[in-house]
Amino acid sequence: MGSLFRSEEMTLAQLFLQSEAAYACVAELGELGLVQFRDLNPDVNAFQRKFVNEVRRCDEMERKLRFLEKEIQRANIPIVTPPTIPDSPIPREMIDLEACFEKLENEMKEVNTNQEALKRNFLELTELKHILRKTQHFFDENNFDQAMFDIISTHNYMMHDADKDEENHLLLGDDEHRQGVPMRLGFLAGVINRERIPAFEQMLWRVCHGNVFLRQAVIDAPLEDPTTGDQVHKNVFIIFFQGEQLKSRVKKICEGFRASLYPCPEMQSERREMAMGVMTRIEDLNTVLGQTEEHRQRVLHSAASNIRLWFIKVRKLKAVYHTLNLFNLDVTQKCLIGECWCPVSDLEQIQAALRRGTEKSGSSVPSILNKMISTEQPPTYNNTNKFTSVFQGIVDAYGVASYREVNPAPYAIITFPFLFGVMFGDLGHGFIMFLIGLWLVVNERKLQETMGNDEVFGIFLGGRYIILLMGAFAMYVGFIYNDVFSRALNVFGSTWNVSAMNFSEELLHGEGSYILNPNVTVVPYPYGIDPIWQLAGNKIGFLNSYKMKMSVIIGVTQMVFGVILGIFNHIYFKRFVNIWCEFIPQLIFLTFIFGYMCFLIIFKWFRYSGADSDQAPSLIITMINMFLFTEGDMMFKGQFGFQVFLLLIAVAAVPWMLLAKPIISYREHNSLQGKVKKYQGARMTKSQQLGDDTAEIIHHDDLDESESTSSEDSQQEEFEFGETLIYSGIHTIEYCLGCISHTASYLRLWALSLAHAELSEVLWTMVLRLGLSMEGWIGCIAIYLLFAFWAVLTVAILIFMEGLSAFLHTLRLHWVEFQSKFYKGEGHPFRPFSFEPLLDDKEEA
């Protein structure tokens, strides 16, 4: 808790590592994950650093592993996760890994090339087989050629256009264009994609002017593309034509549509003999393909059992060498010098890791870790666990805390789910959210392994503990509101007494309705809100007043707590002037106006009961009279004078905040300037008395002191009273106006609670109540269907959408209204060198 209250104390350290032990020591620090290295070569190009060749070799090995991983995933082979995480490999192991990956890559490429060539041959033979089968019926008749000629000739000579006849004459030739002379038809057979058939047929008709005859047949089973592995639907076609010019045009069209042409004999005996040969070759290819696939599967299964292990080793190698590139070499080229930020409390663990690395490398020279003094702001490191990390992440999303600044995360563990519960207060909906959070927490390890990488579900899984707490606090506040799915629970009975009501005989015997008035209740309810308010006509007015006042009290309390937390920052950083010039006037302004308003709310609750509530003065009118110095209806004796006193002190705190700090800073500046001048004058006088030689010795003895004094002097000379006054004025105006706007902003607690309750009431009245009002078997069916509809709307709207809305508003209240009172968030996070991120399935560490 102490570490979570304020970030860890950090120190800048210098590392001296022997060259032979540097790799092992950095690897041990990576396993530890407590050191953030600084780049000591910011001006050196990445390609000119010492270990750039090793990083390139790791990149090449990682590329080969990604290639193997892709092949394993294409083969649908499960990748085995190693039971234990291996240590960082020694540098000598890099050669063995490179040779192993090179062998596997070459083997896989060779297998893939051979398999693709075999599949291409198999596809060609399969298509040829379908061509021989599908076109067989075209050649069954003996006079098929003459029949085709008659069809084409009849089509040609029925055309009376002279130009058309002349073009056909050029296409068919002089020898074959004479009527009555028997001619021989040529043909081309092939296979084409099914979706290209309409365009293919249309192009043949237009280019050849109808002088070709196309027949096609569907291949029932899809064929596998050897390049992509996709299943493609194709058709067999055969084209009949006359003349070499038509043959040339048909071939060009087939090439344009990427159709595969195959030789097809004219004689039936030749086609039968070719089909038998094709079937024999297909059987042989199936055998070879099976053996090739078995060999490929064996290689991939062997790689799948080790690929995760190899990825971790290569990424650790790459991370270590990348980190070593941040070091400097000494003049002897035998030692590496590095700088790093590390927590002071973990220095012993870091020293132990360096000793382990030195022992593993076999070096006889120990590694040295020296603390350094630095004026640079250290990184912010908050040591968290899986429970507190989600709340720390919410705070860091707004801004990382400045070094050693008070951390709002431990308070957000309670205040965040509590404010969410105030807006979401419903016992039923909160119970559903609590069950969701509980399920995520109980099954967190299993869900992390299966669905942890999902972008949307990963967010809910990461926030499982905050969902659990938000559901629990929603149940707690819902029990106070006595609200369960917009219904009230009668746990303690009701303190409303019917005898207190003056019912007339006409009302009791009449047909009209009477709205209950629980304000006449004298006995307080044991816990929460009396369930009789569910039937009251002034239910909304009562709950609005109650929740509005409660929101103001909660908001002012949290803001006062935020101002109080600021004093811990002032004390820790020894800014004592801020205590008198910021903390005290800010606390006075906030408590004397808005704290007094909360006091009036609580006092009114105790002073007036439900019976005489009509006589109670209005809080809004009372606060207006306070600022107008007007005496109106008072709640206690001496209230007017007390209000005037509080308002005057609060108004006096404004110039206090505005002027006190600039004036004090200006006086301190002048005082320091006088001391510096007095010191310089005394030193000059002493120098004149002792002579030049002695003065030179005194000058060197007091060098550090004079340099520090001159440094402070140069800093003090930059002090500008006008700029300081403007800066103070901006913060004063921001704080004073912020107190008003932030107090009003907390009314969102009441507004969202009202919206949630009204939406729940609408769902109950408009959906579920309709089914409950029906009777008989129709009512059974209706309540079944309407309950399902009501449950879906409840989960989708009131839990997810309203829950997200309440979450965002709670986030706003913490970031702006609470944290602005003490939190700057101007730091930068601590990013240690660690191997833990490498364990995820990510391409980059």
XYZ file of N, CA and C in Angstrom, residues 442-601:
480
model
N -13.351 -15.970 -11.918
C -13.161 -17.397 -11.625
C -12.487 -18.105 -12.802
N -12.862 -17.747 -14.014
C -12.322 -18.424 -15.206
C -11.275 -17.569 -15.920
N -10.579 -16.715 -15.192
C -9.658 -15.767 -15.830
C -8.517 -16.474 -16.571
N -7.974 -17.535 -15.994
C -6.842 -18.205 -16.651
C -7.291 -18.901 -17.932
N -8.414 -19.592 -17.868
C -8.914 -20.292 -19.053
C -9.313 -19.309 -20.144
N -9.985 -18.226 -19.764
C -10.403 -17.230 -20.756
C -9.209 -16.482 -21.336
N -8.158 -16.287 -20.534
C -6.971 -15.610 -21.027
C -6.283 -16.419 -22.113
N -6.302 -17.726 -21.975
C -5.655 -18.582 -22.964
C -6.462 -18.686 -24.246
N -7.787 -18.696 -24.124
C -8.629 -18.923 -25.305
C -9.032 -17.639 -26.012
N -9.431 -16.608 -25.257
C -9.986 -15.389 -25.863
C -9.279 -14.125 -25.413
N -8.105 -14.268 -24.792
C -7.412 -13.089 -24.280
C -6.928 -12.143 -25.364
N -6.686 -12.654 -26.574
C -6.192 -11.809 -27.663
C -7.297 -11.108 -28.441
N -8.556 -11.418 -28.134
C -9.660 -10.754 -28.812
C -9.702 -9.282 -28.402
N -9.892 -8.406 -29.385
C -9.777 -6.968 -29.129
C -10.860 -6.464 -28.181
N -12.104 -6.892 -28.379
C -13.216 -6.398 -27.561
C -13.295 -7.170 -26.244
N -13.302 -8.496 -26.328
C -13.429 -9.291 -25.109
C -12.232 -9.103 -24.195
N -11.049 -8.834 -24.783
C -9.867 -8.615 -23.959
C -10.012 -7.421 -23.035
N -10.771 -6.397 -23.466
C -10.998 -5.225 -22.614
C -11.822 -5.611 -21.392
N -12.893 -6.376 -21.607
C -13.727 -6.800 -20.477
C -12.951 -7.741 -19.563
N -12.133 -8.613 -20.155
C -11.363 -9.541 -19.332
C -10.324 -8.803 -18.506
N -9.702 -7.775 -19.079
C -8.736 -6.997 -18.317
C -9.372 -6.219 -17.175
N -10.629 -5.809 -17.339
C -11.322 -5.071 -16.281
C -12.244 -5.931 -15.447
N -11.925 -7.218 -15.303
C -12.823 -8.153 -14.610
C -13.017 -7.773 -13.147
N -11.971 -7.295 -12.485
C -12.105 -6.969 -11.061
C -12.922 -5.690 -10.854
N -12.776 -4.741 -11.751
C -13.572 -3.527 -11.595
C -15.034 -3.796 -11.922
N -15.301 -4.710 -12.868
C -16.692 -5.106 -13.147
C -17.290 -5.795 -11.922
N -16.506 -6.635 -11.272
C -16.986 -7.314 -10.061
C -17.330 -6.309 -8.972
N -16.447 -5.334 -8.737
C -16.704 -4.344 -7.691
C -17.848 -3.403 -8.064
N -17.953 -3.036 -9.338
C -19.052 -2.170 -9.750
C -20.395 -2.873 -9.550
N -20.457 -4.164 -9.851
C -21.688 -4.903 -9.593
C -22.012 -4.987 -8.120
N -20.970 -5.198 -7.275
C -21.207 -5.293 -5.829
C -21.705 -3.965 -5.265
N -21.110 -2.849 -5.662
C -21.541 -1.547 -5.149
C -22.891 -1.147 -5.726
N -23.195 -1.567 -6.958
C -24.524 -1.302 -7.507
C -25.593 -2.034 -6.694
N -25.271 -3.256 -6.241
C -26.198 -3.980 -5.368
C -26.356 -3.264 -4.028
N -25.252 -2.777 -3.475
C -25.293 -2.084 -2.186
C -26.155 -0.826 -2.251
N -25.904 0.017 -3.272
C -26.683 1.252 -3.405
C -28.121 0.932 -3.814
N -28.307 -0.104 -4.649
C -29.657 -0.499 -5.025
C -30.475 -0.948 -3.820
N -29.831 -1.566 -2.841
C -30.536 -1.951 -1.615
C -30.933 -0.721 -0.806
N -30.074 0.318 -0.842
C -30.433 1.571 -0.162
C -31.592 2.246 -0.889
N -31.541 2.260 -2.233
C -32.640 2.838 -3.005
C -33.898 1.969 -2.935
N -33.754 0.735 -2.497
C -34.853 -0.240 -2.488
C -35.433 -0.381 -3.903
N -34.522 -0.699 -4.828
C -34.878 -0.759 -6.251
C -34.360 -2.060 -6.827
N -35.278 -2.937 -7.272
C -34.919 -4.205 -7.907
C -35.730 -4.291 -9.196
N -35.094 -4.056 -10.319
C -35.785 -4.046 -11.610
C -36.987 -3.108 -11.568
N -36.831 -1.945 -10.945
C -37.847 -0.902 -10.787
C -38.939 -1.282 -9.791
N -38.769 -2.366 -9.056
C -39.714 -2.762 -8.016
C -39.054 -2.589 -6.646
N -39.876 -2.481 -5.597
C -39.381 -2.305 -4.232
C -39.509 -3.612 -3.455
N -38.574 -3.845 -2.534
C -38.596 -5.019 -1.663
C -39.189 -4.631 -0.309
N -40.096 -5.443 0.179
C -40.711 -5.196 1.487
C -40.008 -6.069 2.529
N -38.757 -5.702 2.848
C -37.935 -6.521 3.751
C -38.292 -6.244 5.205
N -38.343 -4.978 5.574
C -38.593 -4.593 6.958
C -40.035 -4.119 7.174
N -40.909 -4.432 6.238
C -42.257 -3.902 6.351
C -42.283 -2.441 5.957
N -43.326 -1.731 6.370
C -43.455 -0.310 6.072
C -43.802 0.433 7.355
N -43.197 1.612 7.522
C -43.495 2.439 8.695
C -44.646 3.400 8.444
N -45.247 3.325 7.255
C -46.377 4.195 6.957
C -47.603 3.718 7.724
N -48.301 4.645 8.361
C -49.450 4.330 9.211
C -50.702 4.895 8.563
N -51.656 3.998 8.261
C -52.864 4.432 7.585
C -53.731 5.294 8.497
N -53.561 5.149 9.825
C -54.388 5.940 10.750
C -54.037 7.420 10.711
N -52.848 7.712 10.207
C -52.462 9.127 10.128
C -53.158 9.854 8.996
N -53.790 9.118 8.109
C -54.463 9.732 6.970
C -55.919 10.009 7.330
N -56.430 11.104 6.866
C -57.813 11.483 7.098
C -58.657 11.098 5.891
N -59.126 9.836 5.877
C -59.943 9.353 4.773
C -61.407 9.682 5.067
N -62.090 10.254 4.125
C -63.510 10.558 4.282
C -64.349 9.368 3.842
N -65.606 9.348 4.276
C -66.511 8.267 3.901
C -66.750 8.262 2.393
N -66.878 9.461 1.789
C -67.104 9.505 0.356
C -65.941 8.889 -0.426
N -64.704 9.125 0.080
C -63.544 8.575 -0.608
C -63.490 7.057 -0.468
N -63.805 6.540 0.723
C -63.724 5.103 0.951
C -64.788 4.345 0.170
N -66.000 4.925 0.000
C -67.074 4.246 -0.707
C -67.168 4.658 -2.173
N -66.319 5.620 -2.597
C -66.377 6.074 -3.987
C -65.532 5.199 -4.911
N -65.595 5.557 -6.177
C -64.865 4.803 -7.186
C -63.555 5.493 -7.579
N -63.255 6.652 -7.031
C -62.014 7.349 -7.397
C -60.807 6.729 -6.728
N -59.644 7.239 -7.075
C -58.380 6.745 -6.523
C -57.760 7.825 -5.654
N -56.972 7.381 -4.680
C -56.319 8.304 -3.756
C -54.817 8.020 -3.775
N -54.031 9.049 -3.954
C -52.572 8.892 -3.985
C -52.040 8.992 -2.563
N -51.227 8.011 -2.187
C -50.676 7.983 -0.836
C -49.687 9.122 -0.633
N -49.552 9.544 0.594
C -48.602 10.597 0.959
C -47.756 10.106 2.132
N -46.656 9.442 1.869
C -45.832 8.922 2.970
C -45.139 9.994 3.778
N -45.279 11.279 3.404
C -44.627 12.325 4.183
C -45.143 12.379 5.616
N -46.306 11.813 5.858
C -46.867 11.871 7.210
C -46.235 10.834 8.121
N -45.359 9.975 7.592
C -44.719 8.944 8.397
C -43.817 9.595 9.436
N -43.971 9.159 10.675
C -43.189 9.720 11.781
C -42.001 8.832 12.120
N -42.191 7.522 12.119
C -41.136 6.585 12.504
C -40.178 6.411 11.331
N -38.857 6.571 11.520
C -37.905 6.391 10.412
C -37.802 4.918 10.016
N -37.509 4.731 8.743
C -37.367 3.370 8.212
C -36.013 2.808 8.643
N -35.942 1.501 8.965
C -34.679 0.949 9.493
C -33.501 1.097 8.545
N -33.687 0.851 7.236
C -32.565 0.881 6.311
C -33.086 1.200 4.916
N -32.493 2.198 4.284
C -32.873 2.529 2.920
C -34.176 3.295 2.849
N -34.925 3.058 1.794
C -36.159 3.785 1.503
C -37.353 2.875 1.729
N -38.363 3.423 2.360
C -39.588 2.682 2.648
C -40.237 2.216 1.339
N -40.643 0.937 1.261
C -41.256 0.452 0.001
C -42.588 1.113 -0.313
N -43.196 1.817 0.651
C -44.473 2.460 0.377
C -44.319 3.578 -0.655
N -43.078 4.087 -0.803
C -42.863 5.143 -1.794
C -43.089 4.647 -3.225
N -43.075 3.334 -3.428
C -43.331 2.797 -4.751
C -44.756 3.118 -5.212
N -45.670 3.298 -4.248
C -47.062 3.587 -4.565
C -47.412 5.059 -4.412
N -46.434 5.857 -3.982
C -46.733 7.255 -3.687
C -46.786 8.086 -4.951
N -47.637 9.106 -4.949
C -47.746 9.989 -6.091
C -46.581 10.954 -6.199
N -45.967 11.295 -5.070
C -44.819 12.205 -5.083
C -43.497 11.435 -4.989
N -43.505 10.198 -5.538
C -42.308 9.357 -5.491
C -41.133 10.019 -6.210
N -41.357 10.499 -7.439
C -40.262 11.071 -8.219
C -39.736 12.341 -7.560
N -40.631 13.173 -7.068
C -40.189 14.396 -6.404
C -39.361 14.107 -5.166
N -39.796 13.122 -4.363
C -39.041 12.772 -3.159
C -37.670 12.202 -3.504
N -37.636 11.241 -4.457
C -36.355 10.611 -4.809
C -35.416 11.603 -5.479
N -35.962 12.521 -6.286
C -35.104 13.531 -6.907
C -34.445 14.413 -5.855
N -35.217 14.849 -4.888
C -34.665 15.685 -3.825
C -33.620 14.921 -3.015
N -33.945 13.673 -2.712
C -33.027 12.852 -1.908
C -31.707 12.604 -2.648
N -31.793 12.187 -3.916
C -30.581 11.854 -4.672
C -29.783 13.101 -5.036
N -30.476 14.217 -5.268
C -29.766 15.448 -5.594
C -28.927 15.919 -4.417
N -29.512 15.932 -3.245
C -28.771 16.368 -2.060
C -27.644 15.391 -1.727
N -27.922 14.097 -1.897
C -26.881 13.109 -1.641
C -25.704 13.270 -2.617
N -25.992 13.604 -3.871
C -24.936 13.807 -4.855
C -24.051 14.987 -4.489
N -24.677 16.063 -4.005
C -23.897 17.235 -3.610
C -22.995 16.903 -2.424
N -23.519 16.173 -1.460
C -22.716 15.818 -0.287
C -21.537 14.932 -0.688
N -21.799 13.928 -1.514
C -20.715 13.041 -1.964
C -19.673 13.818 -2.758
N -20.130 14.702 -3.641
C -19.197 15.454 -4.465
C -18.317 16.384 -3.656
N -18.906 17.152 -2.751
C -18.113 18.076 -1.935
C -17.152 17.308 -1.043
N -17.592 16.178 -0.508
C -16.711 15.360 0.329
C -15.498 14.877 -0.451
N -15.720 14.401 -1.660
C -14.594 13.910 -2.461
C -13.662 15.049 -2.868
N -14.215 16.215 -3.194
C -13.359 17.345 -3.551
C -12.537 17.827 -2.361
N -13.141 17.868 -1.168
C -12.382 18.237 0.025
C -11.266 17.234 0.286
N -11.567 15.953 0.084
C -10.543 14.926 0.256
C -9.411 15.116 -0.751
N -9.749 15.505 -1.982
C -8.715 15.765 -2.974
C -7.836 16.937 -2.598
N -8.419 18.006 -2.045
C -7.623 19.152 -1.597
C -6.713 18.749 -0.448
N -7.208 17.919 0.465
C -6.388 17.466 1.606
C -5.218 16.624 1.121
N -5.431 15.811 0.086
C -4.322 15.010 -0.433
C -3.202 15.894 -0.980
N -3.541 17.105 -1.423
C -2.509 17.993 -1.952
C -1.471 18.375 -0.927
N -1.840 18.398 0.361
C -0.870 18.795 1.387
C 0.243 17.767 1.523
N -0.045 16.488 1.198
C 1.003 15.470 1.259
C 2.058 15.717 0.180
N 1.637 16.207 -0.971
C 2.613 16.578 -2.000
C 3.457 17.761 -1.559
N 2.823 18.769 -0.951
C 3.574 19.965 -0.519
C 4.598 19.597 0.552
N 4.212 18.716 1.472
C 5.139 18.340 2.540
C 6.278 17.494 1.997
N 5.963 16.545 1.110
C 6.998 15.650 0.608
C 8.019 16.406 -0.235
N 7.567 17.301 -1.107
C 8.473 18.054 -1.960
C 8.988 19.328 -1.282
N 8.619 19.531 -0.009
C 9.111 20.653 0.798
C 8.744 21.998 0.187
N 7.540 22.035 -0.355
C 7.017 23.299 -0.877
C 6.081 23.890 0.193
N 6.688 24.321 1.279
C 5.891 24.759 2.426
C 5.135 26.049 2.140
N 5.643 26.837 1.201
C 4.933 28.073 0.874
C 3.581 27.748 0.234
N 3.489 26.607 -0.453
C 2.216 26.220 -1.064
C 1.168 25.855 -0.022
N 1.625 25.417 1.148
C 0.658 25.086 2.202
C -0.076 26.350 2.644
N 0.670 27.442 2.829
C 0.047 28.680 3.313
C -0.624 29.466 2.185
N -0.100 29.326 0.993
C -0.620 30.165 -0.096
C -1.597 29.439 -1.016
N -1.680 28.114 -0.948
C -2.602 27.370 -1.814
C -3.536 26.485 -1.000
N -2.969 25.616 -0.175
C -3.801 24.619 0.495
C -4.816 25.260 1.445
N -4.356 26.124 2.326
C -5.260 26.697 3.336
C -6.345 27.559 2.690
N -6.039 28.518 1.796
C -7.137 29.295 1.178
C -8.062 28.436 0.312
N -7.526 27.431 -0.367
C -8.389 26.565 -1.153
C -9.352 25.790 -0.261
N -8.855 25.273 0.843
C -9.723 24.536 1.765
C -10.771 25.454 2.383
N -10.375 26.677 2.722
C -11.327 27.632 3.298
C -12.423 27.962 2.287
N -12.036 28.274 1.053
C -13.030 28.640 0.038
C -14.011 27.495 -0.212
N -13.519 26.277 -0.265
C -14.382 25.150 -0.579
C -15.300 24.795 0.586
N -14.760 24.772 1.793
C -15.576 24.332 2.940
C -16.506 25.435 3.449
N -16.096 26.684 3.381
C -16.919 27.752 3.937
C -18.139 28.055 3.071
N -18.101 27.664 1.808
C -19.266 27.881 0.946
C -19.988 26.558 0.685
N -19.300 25.618 0.050
C -19.956 24.376 -0.339
C -20.023 23.379 0.814
N -19.049 23.427 1.695
C -19.155 22.595 2.898
C -20.290 23.047 3.795
N -20.469 24.355 3.875
C -21.597 24.892 4.645
C -22.927 24.479 4.025
N -22.989 24.430 2.678
C -24.220 23.988 2.021
C -24.525 22.532 2.380
N -23.520 21.684 2.440
C -23.732 20.292 2.854
C -24.178 20.211 4.319
N -23.632 21.098 5.150
C -24.070 21.140 6.544
C -25.550 21.495 6.638
N -26.004 22.452 5.837
C -27.420 22.830 5.855
C -28.309 21.667 5.413
N -27.837 20.879 4.410
C -28.637 19.737 3.962
C -28.818 18.728 5.083
